[in-house]
Tab-separated table of C-alpha atoms in Angstrom:
chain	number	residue	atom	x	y	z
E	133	UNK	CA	58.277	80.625	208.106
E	134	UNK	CA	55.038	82.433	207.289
E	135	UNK	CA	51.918	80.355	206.903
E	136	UNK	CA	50.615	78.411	203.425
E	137	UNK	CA	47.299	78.469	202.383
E	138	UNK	CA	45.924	75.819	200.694
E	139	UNK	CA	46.494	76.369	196.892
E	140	UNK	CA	49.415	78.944	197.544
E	141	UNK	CA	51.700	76.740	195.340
E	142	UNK	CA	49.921	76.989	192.368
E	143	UNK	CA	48.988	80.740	192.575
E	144	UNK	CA	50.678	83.583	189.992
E	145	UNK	CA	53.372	85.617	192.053
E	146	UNK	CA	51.335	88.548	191.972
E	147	UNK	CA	47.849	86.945	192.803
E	148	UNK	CA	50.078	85.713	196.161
E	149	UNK	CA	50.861	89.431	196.435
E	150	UNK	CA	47.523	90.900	196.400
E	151	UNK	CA	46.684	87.854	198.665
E	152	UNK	CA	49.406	89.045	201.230
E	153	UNK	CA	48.234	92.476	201.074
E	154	UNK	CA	44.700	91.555	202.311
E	155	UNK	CA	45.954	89.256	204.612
E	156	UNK	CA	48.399	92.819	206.127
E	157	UNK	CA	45.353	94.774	205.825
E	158	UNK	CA	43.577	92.159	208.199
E	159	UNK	CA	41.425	91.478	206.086
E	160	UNK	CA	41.267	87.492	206.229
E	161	UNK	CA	37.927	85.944	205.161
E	162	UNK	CA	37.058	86.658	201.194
E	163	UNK	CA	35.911	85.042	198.151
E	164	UNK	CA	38.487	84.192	196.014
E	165	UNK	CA	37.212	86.050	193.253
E	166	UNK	CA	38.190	89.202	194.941
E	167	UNK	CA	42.089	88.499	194.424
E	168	UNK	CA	41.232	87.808	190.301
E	169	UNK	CA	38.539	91.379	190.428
E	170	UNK	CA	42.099	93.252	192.397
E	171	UNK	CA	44.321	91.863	189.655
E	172	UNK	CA	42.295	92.938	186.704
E	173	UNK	CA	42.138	96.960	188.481
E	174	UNK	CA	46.036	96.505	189.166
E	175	UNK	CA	47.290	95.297	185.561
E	176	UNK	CA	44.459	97.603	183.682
E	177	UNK	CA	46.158	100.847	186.290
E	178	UNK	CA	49.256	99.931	185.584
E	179	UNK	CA	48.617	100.127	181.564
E	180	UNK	CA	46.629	103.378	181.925
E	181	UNK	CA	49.807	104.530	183.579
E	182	UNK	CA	52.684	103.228	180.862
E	183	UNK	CA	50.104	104.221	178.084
E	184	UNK	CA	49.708	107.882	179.436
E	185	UNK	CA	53.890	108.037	180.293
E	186	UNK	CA	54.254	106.842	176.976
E	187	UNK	CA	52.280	109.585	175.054
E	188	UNK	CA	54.412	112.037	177.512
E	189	UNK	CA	57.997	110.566	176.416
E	190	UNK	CA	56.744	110.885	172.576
E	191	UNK	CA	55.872	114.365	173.557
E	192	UNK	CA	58.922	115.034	174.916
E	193	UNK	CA	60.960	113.465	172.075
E	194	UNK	CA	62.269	110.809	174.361
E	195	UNK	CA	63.478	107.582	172.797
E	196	UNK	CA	61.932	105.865	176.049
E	197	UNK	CA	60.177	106.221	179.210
E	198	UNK	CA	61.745	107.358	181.922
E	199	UNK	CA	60.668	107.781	185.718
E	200	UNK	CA	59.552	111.059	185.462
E	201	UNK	CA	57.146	110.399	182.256
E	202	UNK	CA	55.852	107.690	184.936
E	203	UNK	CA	55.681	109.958	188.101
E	204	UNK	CA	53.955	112.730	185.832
E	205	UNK	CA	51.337	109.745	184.386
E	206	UNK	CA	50.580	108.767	188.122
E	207	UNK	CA	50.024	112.143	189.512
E	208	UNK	CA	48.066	113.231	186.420
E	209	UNK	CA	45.787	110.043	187.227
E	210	UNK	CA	45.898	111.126	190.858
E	211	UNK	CA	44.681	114.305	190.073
E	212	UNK	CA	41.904	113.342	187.894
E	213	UNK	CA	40.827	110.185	189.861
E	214	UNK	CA	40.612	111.498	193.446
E	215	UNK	CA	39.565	114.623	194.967
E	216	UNK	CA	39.803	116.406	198.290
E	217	UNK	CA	36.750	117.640	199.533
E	218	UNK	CA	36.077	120.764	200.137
E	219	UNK	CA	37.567	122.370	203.725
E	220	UNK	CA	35.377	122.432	206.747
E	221	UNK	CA	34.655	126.110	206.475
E	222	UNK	CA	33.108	125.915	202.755
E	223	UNK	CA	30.663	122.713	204.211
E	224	UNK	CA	29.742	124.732	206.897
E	225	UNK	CA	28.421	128.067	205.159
E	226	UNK	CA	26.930	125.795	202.252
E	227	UNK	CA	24.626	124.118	205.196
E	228	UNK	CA	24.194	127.601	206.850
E	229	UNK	CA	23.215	128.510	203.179
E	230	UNK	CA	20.645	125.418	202.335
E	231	UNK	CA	19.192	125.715	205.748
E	232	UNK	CA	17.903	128.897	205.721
E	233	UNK	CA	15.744	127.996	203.216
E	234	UNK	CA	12.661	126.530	205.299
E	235	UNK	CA	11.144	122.722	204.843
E	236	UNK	CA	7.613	122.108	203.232
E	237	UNK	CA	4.968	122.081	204.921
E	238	UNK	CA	3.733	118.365	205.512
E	239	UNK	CA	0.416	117.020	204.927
E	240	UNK	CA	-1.545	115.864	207.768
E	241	UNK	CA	-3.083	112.005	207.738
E	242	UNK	CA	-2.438	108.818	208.873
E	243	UNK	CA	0.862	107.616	208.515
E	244	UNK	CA	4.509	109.158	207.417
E	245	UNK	CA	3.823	112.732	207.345
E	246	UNK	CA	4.521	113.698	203.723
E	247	UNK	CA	5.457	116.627	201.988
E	248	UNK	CA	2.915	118.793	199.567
E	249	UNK	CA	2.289	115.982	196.129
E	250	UNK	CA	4.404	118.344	193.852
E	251	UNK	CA	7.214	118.221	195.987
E	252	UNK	CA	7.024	114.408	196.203
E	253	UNK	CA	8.260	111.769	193.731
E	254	UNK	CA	4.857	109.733	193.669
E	255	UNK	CA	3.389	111.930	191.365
E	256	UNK	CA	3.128	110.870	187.319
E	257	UNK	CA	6.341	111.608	186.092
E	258	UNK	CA	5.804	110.596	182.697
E	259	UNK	CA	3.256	111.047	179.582
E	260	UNK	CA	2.984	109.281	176.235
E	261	UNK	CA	2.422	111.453	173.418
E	262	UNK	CA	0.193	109.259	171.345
E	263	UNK	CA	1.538	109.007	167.306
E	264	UNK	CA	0.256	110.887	164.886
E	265	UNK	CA	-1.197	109.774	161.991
E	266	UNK	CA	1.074	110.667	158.395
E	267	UNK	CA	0.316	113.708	156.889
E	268	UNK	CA	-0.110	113.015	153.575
E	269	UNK	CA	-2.838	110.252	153.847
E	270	UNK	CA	-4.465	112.340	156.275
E	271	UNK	CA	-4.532	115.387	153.998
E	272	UNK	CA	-5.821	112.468	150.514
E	273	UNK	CA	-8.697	110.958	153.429
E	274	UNK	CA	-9.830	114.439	153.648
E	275	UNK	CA	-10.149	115.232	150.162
E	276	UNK	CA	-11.770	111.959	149.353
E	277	UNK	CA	-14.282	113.103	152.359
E	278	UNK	CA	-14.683	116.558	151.380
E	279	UNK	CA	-15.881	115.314	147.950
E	280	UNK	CA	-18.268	112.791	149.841
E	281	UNK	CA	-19.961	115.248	151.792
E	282	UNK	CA	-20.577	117.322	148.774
E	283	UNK	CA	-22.546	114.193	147.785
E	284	UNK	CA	-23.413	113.199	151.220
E	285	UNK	CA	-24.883	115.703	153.448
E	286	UNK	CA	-24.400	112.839	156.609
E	287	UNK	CA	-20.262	112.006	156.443
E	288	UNK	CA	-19.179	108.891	157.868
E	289	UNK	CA	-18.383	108.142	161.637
E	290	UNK	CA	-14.883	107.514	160.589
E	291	UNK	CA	-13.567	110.527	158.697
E	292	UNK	CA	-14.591	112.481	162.139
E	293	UNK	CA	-12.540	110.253	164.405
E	294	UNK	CA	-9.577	110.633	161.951
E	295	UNK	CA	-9.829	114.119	162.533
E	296	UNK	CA	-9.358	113.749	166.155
E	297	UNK	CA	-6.489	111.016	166.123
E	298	UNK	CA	-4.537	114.216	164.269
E	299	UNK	CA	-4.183	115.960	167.667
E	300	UNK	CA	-1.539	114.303	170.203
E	301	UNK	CA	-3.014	113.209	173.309
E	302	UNK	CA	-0.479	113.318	176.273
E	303	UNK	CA	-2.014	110.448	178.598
E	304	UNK	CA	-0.213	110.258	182.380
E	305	UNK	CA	-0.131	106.982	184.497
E	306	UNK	CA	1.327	106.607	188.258
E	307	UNK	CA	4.554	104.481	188.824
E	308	UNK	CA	3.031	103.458	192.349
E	309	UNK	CA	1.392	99.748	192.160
E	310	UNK	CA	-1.466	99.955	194.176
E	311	UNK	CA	-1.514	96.688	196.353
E	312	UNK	CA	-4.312	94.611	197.789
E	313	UNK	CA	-4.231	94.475	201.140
């Protein structure tokens, strides 16, 4: 008689199956959330399946499923789900291809020779665009200011930083923390 783990007995019938499975697969030390996680993939691929044969027996004008609504649903899932690479020849002539194409030069210092900064990732690789201020109380300031220099030869400090907050600023910063050694 084959061997009982403890807490067989109380196990779903197909929990004990997925159990056996690992257990033919030699697989024999697991947590035993892995036999819930292979469970939920099993019952959800199974409904994908029964959904998609159903959709092909309606198409069909079946009054039910039938196998080969199911065989079609499985190999329509195999088809989309896995692929076969590509044969040995294609790989080849792709690397022959991408290795023509010669490697940057590195830069010379201490440590891991590096390639040229723009070819690295270290570089900024963002910028903020700073807001700009609304239009239309931009465009009443400046009307209010124009009429104040008329009376005031000397404008105010502020009306001339306004006038520069109207332009975007695109500021850059490094992703690499630089740490104290």
């Amino acid at each position: 008689m084959a061997e009982r783990e403890e807490g067989d007995e109380e196990l779903p019938r197909d929990a004990k199956i997925v159990k056996s499975l690992l257990k033919s697969m030699g697989v024999r030390e697991y947590e035993p959330r892995v036999v819930h996680q292979f469970l939920e993939l099993w019952y959800r691929y199974v409904g994908d399946v029964l959904t998609d044969a159903l959709v092909y027996s309606e198409h069909a004008g079946k009054p039910a499923i039938d196998c080969d609504d199911v065989k079609l649903a499985i190999q329509t899932k195999v088809n989309f789900s896995f692929s076969q690479p590509p044969p040995r020849e294609v790989l080849l002539e792709l690397a022959r291809t991408r290795n023509k194409t010669p490697l940057p030069k590195s830069i010379a210092g201490p440590g891991i020779p590096l390639p040229p900064e723009q070819d690295t990732l270290i570089s900024p690789n963002y910028q903020l665009a700073m807001p700009k201020k609304q239009i239309s109380q931009t465009v009443e300031e400046t009307e209010e200011d124009e009429e104040a220099t008329t009376t005031n030869p000397n404008p105010p400090q502020e009306s001339t930083t306004d006038m520069q907050m109207q332009t975007p600023q695109k500021v850059s910063f490094p992703l690499q923390a630089k740490r104290p050694r």
